[in-house]
Tab-separated table of C-alpha atoms in Angstrom:
chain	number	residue	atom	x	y	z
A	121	UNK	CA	-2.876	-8.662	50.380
A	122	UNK	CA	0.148	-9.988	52.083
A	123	UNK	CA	2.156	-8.877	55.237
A	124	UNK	CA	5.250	-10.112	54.513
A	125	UNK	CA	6.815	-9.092	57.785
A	126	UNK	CA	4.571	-8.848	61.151
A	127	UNK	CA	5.580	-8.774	64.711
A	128	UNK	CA	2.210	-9.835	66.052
A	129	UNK	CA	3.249	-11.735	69.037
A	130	UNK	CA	4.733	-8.864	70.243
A	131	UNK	CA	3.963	-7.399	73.650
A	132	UNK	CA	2.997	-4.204	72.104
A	133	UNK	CA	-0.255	-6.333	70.841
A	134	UNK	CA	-1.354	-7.926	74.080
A	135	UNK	CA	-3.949	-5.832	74.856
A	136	UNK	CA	-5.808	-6.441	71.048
A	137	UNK	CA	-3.869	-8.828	69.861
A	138	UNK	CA	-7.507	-10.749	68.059
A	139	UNK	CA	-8.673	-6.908	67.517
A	140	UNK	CA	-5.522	-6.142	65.336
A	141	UNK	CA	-5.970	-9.174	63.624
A	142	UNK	CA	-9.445	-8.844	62.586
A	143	UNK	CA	-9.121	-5.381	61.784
A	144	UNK	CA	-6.457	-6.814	58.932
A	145	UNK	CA	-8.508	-9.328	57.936
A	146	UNK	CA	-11.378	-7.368	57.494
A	147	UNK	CA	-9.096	-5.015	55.012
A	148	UNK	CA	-8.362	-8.263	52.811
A	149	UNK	CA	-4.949	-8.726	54.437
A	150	UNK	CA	-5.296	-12.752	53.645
A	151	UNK	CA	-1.813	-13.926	55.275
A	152	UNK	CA	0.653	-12.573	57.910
A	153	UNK	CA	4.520	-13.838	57.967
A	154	UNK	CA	5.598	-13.462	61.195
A	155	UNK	CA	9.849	-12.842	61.754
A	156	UNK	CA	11.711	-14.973	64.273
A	157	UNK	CA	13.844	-13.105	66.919
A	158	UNK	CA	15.353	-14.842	69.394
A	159	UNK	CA	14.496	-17.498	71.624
A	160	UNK	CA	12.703	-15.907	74.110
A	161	UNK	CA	9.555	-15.153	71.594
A	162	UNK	CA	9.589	-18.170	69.783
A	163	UNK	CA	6.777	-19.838	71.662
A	164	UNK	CA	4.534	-17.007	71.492
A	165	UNK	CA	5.035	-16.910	67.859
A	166	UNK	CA	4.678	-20.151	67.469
A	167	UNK	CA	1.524	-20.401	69.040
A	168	UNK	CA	-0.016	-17.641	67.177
A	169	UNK	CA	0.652	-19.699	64.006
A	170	UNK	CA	-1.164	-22.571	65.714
A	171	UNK	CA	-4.361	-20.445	66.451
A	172	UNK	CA	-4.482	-18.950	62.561
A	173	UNK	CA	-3.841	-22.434	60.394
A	174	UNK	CA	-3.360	-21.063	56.986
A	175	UNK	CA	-3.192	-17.322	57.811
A	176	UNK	CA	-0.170	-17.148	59.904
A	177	UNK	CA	3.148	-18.143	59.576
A	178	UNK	CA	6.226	-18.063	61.574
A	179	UNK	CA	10.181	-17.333	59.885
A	180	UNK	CA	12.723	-19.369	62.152
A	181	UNK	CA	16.140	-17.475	62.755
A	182	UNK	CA	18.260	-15.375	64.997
A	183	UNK	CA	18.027	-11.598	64.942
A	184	UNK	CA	21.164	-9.719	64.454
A	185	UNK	CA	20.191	-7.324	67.235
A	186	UNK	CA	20.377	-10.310	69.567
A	187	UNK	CA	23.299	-12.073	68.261
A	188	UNK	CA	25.529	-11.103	71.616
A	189	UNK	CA	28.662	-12.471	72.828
A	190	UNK	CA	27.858	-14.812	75.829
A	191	UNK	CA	24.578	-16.535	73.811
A	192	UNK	CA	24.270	-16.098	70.045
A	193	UNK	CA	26.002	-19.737	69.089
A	194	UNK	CA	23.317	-21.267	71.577
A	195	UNK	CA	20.774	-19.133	70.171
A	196	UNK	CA	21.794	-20.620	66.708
A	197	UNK	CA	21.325	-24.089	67.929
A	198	UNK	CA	18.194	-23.350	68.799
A	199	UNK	CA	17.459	-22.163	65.216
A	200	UNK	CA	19.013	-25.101	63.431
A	201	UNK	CA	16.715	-27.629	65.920
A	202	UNK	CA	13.779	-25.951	64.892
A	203	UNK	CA	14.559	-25.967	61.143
A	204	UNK	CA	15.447	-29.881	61.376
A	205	UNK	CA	12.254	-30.745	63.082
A	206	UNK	CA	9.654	-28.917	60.783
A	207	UNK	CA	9.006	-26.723	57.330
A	208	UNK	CA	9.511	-23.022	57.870
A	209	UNK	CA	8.821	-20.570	55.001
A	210	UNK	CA	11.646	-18.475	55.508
A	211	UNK	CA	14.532	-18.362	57.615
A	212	UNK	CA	14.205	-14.901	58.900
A	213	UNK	CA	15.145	-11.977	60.267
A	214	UNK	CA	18.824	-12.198	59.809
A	215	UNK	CA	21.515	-9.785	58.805
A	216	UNK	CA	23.648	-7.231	60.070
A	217	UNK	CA	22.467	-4.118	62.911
A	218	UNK	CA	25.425	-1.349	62.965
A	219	UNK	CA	22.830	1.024	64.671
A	220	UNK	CA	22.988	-0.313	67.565
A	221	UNK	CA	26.136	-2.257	68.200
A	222	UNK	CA	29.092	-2.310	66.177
A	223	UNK	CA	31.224	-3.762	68.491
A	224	UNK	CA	29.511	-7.038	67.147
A	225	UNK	CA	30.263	-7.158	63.783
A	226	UNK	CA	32.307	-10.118	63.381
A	227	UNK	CA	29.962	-12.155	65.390
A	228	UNK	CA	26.752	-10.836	63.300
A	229	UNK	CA	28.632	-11.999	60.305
A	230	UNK	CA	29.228	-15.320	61.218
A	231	UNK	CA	25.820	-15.704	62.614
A	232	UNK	CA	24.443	-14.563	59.164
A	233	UNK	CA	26.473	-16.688	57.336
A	234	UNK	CA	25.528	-20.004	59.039
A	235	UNK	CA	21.858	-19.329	58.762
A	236	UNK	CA	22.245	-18.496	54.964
A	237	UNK	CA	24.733	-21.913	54.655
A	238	UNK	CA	21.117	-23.463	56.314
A	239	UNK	CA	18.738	-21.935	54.034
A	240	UNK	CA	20.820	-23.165	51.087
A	241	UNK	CA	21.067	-26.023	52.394
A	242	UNK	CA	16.722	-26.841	52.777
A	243	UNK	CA	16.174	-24.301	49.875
A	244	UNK	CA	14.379	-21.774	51.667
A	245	UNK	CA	14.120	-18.210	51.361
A	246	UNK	CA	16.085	-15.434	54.003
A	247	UNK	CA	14.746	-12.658	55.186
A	248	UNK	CA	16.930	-9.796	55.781
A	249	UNK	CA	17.694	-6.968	58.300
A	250	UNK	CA	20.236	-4.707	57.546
A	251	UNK	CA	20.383	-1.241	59.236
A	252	UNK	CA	23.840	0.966	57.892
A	253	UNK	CA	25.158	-2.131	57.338
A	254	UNK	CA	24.325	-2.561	53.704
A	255	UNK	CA	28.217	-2.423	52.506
A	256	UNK	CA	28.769	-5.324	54.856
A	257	UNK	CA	25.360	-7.300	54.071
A	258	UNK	CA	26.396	-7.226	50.188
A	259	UNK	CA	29.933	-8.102	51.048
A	260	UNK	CA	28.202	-11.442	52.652
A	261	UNK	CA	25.724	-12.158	50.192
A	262	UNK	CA	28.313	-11.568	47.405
A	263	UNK	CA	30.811	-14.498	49.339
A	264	UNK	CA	27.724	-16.572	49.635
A	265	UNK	CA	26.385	-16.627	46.034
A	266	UNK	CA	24.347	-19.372	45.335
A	267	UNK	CA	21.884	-20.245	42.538
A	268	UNK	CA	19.357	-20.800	45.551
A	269	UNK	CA	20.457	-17.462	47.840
A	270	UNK	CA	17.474	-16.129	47.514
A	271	UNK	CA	14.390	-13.971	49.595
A	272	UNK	CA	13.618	-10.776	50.749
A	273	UNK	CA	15.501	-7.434	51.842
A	274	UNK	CA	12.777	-6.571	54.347
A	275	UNK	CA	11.893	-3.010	55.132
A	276	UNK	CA	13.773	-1.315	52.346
A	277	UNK	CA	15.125	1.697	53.075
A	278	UNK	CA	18.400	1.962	51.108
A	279	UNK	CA	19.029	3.946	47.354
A	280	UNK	CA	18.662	3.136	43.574
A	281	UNK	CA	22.052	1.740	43.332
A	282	UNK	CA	21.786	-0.528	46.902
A	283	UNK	CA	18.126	-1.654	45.451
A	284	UNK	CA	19.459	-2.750	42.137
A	285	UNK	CA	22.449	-4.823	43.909
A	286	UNK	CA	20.020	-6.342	45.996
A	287	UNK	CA	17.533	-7.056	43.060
A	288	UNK	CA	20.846	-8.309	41.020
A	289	UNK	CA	21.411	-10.576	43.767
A	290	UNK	CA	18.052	-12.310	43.083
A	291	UNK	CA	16.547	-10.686	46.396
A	292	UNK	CA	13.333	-8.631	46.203
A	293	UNK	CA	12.254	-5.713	48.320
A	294	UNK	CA	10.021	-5.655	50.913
A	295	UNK	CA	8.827	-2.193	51.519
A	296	UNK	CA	6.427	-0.792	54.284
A	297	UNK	CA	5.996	2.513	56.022
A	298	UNK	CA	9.211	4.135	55.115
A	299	UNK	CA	7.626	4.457	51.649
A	300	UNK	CA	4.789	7.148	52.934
A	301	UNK	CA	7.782	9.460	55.220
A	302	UNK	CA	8.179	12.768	53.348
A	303	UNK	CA	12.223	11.875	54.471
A	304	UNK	CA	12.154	8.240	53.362
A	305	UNK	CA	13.063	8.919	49.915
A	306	UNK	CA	12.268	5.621	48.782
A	307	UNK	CA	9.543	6.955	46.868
A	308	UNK	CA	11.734	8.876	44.552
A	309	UNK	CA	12.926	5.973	42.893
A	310	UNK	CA	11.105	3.164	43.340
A	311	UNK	CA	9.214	2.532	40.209
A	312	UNK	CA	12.776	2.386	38.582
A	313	UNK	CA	12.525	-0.912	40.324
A	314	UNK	CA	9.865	-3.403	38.763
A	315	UNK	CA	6.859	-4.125	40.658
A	316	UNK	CA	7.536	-8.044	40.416
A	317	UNK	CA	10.812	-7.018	42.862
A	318	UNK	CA	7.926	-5.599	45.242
A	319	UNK	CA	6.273	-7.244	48.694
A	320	UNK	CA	4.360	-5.481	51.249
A	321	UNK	CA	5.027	-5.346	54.677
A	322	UNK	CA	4.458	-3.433	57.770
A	323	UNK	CA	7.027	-4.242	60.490
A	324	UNK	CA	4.471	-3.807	62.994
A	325	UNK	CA	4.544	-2.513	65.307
A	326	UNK	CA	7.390	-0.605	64.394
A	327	UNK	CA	7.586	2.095	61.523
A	328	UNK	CA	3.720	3.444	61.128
A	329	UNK	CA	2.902	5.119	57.825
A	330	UNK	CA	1.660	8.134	57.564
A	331	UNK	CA	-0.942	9.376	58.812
A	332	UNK	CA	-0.154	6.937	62.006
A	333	UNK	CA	3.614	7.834	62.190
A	334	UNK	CA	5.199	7.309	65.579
A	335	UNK	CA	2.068	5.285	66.649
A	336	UNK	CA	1.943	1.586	66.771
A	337	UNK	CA	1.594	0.131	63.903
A	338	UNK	CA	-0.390	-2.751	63.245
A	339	UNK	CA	-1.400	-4.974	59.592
A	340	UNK	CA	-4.450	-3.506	58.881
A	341	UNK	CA	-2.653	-0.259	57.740
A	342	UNK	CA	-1.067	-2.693	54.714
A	343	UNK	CA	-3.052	-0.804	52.452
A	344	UNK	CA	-1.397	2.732	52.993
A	345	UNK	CA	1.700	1.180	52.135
A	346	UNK	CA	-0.127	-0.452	49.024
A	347	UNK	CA	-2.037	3.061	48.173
A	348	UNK	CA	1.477	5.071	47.809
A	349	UNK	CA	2.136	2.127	45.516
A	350	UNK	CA	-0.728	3.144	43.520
A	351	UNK	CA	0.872	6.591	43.322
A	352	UNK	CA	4.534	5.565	42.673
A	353	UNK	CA	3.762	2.878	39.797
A	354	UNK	CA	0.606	4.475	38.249
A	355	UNK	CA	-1.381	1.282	38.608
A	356	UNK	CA	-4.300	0.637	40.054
A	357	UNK	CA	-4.848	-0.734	43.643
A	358	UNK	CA	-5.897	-4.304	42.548
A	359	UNK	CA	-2.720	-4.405	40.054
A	360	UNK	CA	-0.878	-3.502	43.046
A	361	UNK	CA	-2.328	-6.189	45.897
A	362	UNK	CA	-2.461	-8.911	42.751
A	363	UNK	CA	0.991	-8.302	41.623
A	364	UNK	CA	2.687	-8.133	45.221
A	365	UNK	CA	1.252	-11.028	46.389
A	366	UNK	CA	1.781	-13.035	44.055
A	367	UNK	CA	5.222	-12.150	44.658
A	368	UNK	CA	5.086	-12.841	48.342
A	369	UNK	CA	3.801	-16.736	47.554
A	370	UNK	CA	6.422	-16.909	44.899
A	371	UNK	CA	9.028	-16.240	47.626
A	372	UNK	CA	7.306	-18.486	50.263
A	373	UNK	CA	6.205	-21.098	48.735
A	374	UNK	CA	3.834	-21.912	51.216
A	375	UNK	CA	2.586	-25.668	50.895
């Protein structure tokens, strides 16, 4: 299996950072993908990568969450130096946050833009974040349309209609622990959606599934995420892990 979408280096790991790790491998979790923020983490991140060769793998880009007034064009210069000096998988997470700030919108926008004009650009994948925001995220990626726009709408949690868009839009879904809430209603329709649309992730440490909601979360519970799968498509588990991550290489590409 793949975790398409891992915040390992963050500070919520320090304590078992190797732990956590091993306890994913040990569950057959055979690559981690791990989501670029802002500059602040990208050495930590970065330096995870270099102590897993082959098994992790860090996203370059600038959170929307952290796209603020007095730093985000620095912040994207940051980005763009990184992405000039070596390969990336996926330029990643970017998008638009209305949860938190609105007040931001136009700046989120143009921050999103630029790092999808990049990603065209070296023909790489994005990696998206939108939270209530999806009206505005489509009204981007619809402006943008290119025959290489292309990646992942990471941590799903939108409806039939907003998942077909985003599948229509040649993006796939990456869905994690919102799949296993009795409220995330995900599950409802998701196998209206075909499994080759499909990537596992866990977000962690954010967004436990069940049974570990509202603890940390952490890779090794991939295969809960993968297990309501099982339930939602009718397949079995190895259909599910064989089919999803061969989805997450398509995407990534990983030399």
């Amino acid at each position: 299996m793949i975790d398409t979408h891992t915040h390992l280096y963050a500070e919520e790991f320090d304590e078992d950072r190797k732990e956590a790790i091993q306890r994913a491998l040990g569950k057959g979790i055979t690559e981690f993908y791990l989501p670029a923020i802002d500059s602040e983490s990208h050495e930590k991140m970065l330096q995870l990568e270099t102590e897993y060769p082959g098994q992790i793998f860090s996203m370059m880009g600038l959170h929307p969450c952290y796209v603020k007034p007095e730093s985000w064009e620095k912040e994207l210069e940051i980005v763009k130096k990184y992405l000039d000096q070596r390969h990336f998988p996926a330029i990643g997470e970017i998008g638009i946050d209305l949860y938190w700030d609105k007040t931001t919108l136009d700046i989120q926008v143009k921050a999103f833009e630029q790092q999808i004009d990049w990603a065209i650009e070296k023909d790489l994948p994005i990696v998206i974040h939108t939270r209530e925001s999806f009206d505005e995220t489509f009204e981007v990626l619809e402006r943008k349309k290119h025959p290489k726009l292309r990646g992942i709408f990471h941590c799903f949690s939108g409806n039939l209609e907003q998942a077909q868009h985003a599948v229509d839009l040649n993006f796939i879904l990456g869905i994690g622990g919102v799949v296993t809430f009795k409220n995330g209603k995900i599950d409802q329709f998701l196998n209206e959606i075909p499994l080759d649309k499909i990537v596992l992730e866990t977000d962690s440490p954010y967004l436990a599934p069940v049974p570990h909601r509202g603890k940390r979360n952490e890779s090794s519970y991939l295969d809960l995420v993968a297990g309501k799968l099982v339930d939602i498509y009718g397949k079995d588990f190895s259909e599910i892990d064989r089919i999803t991550t061969e989805n997450a290489k398509n995407i990534f590409k990983m030399q």
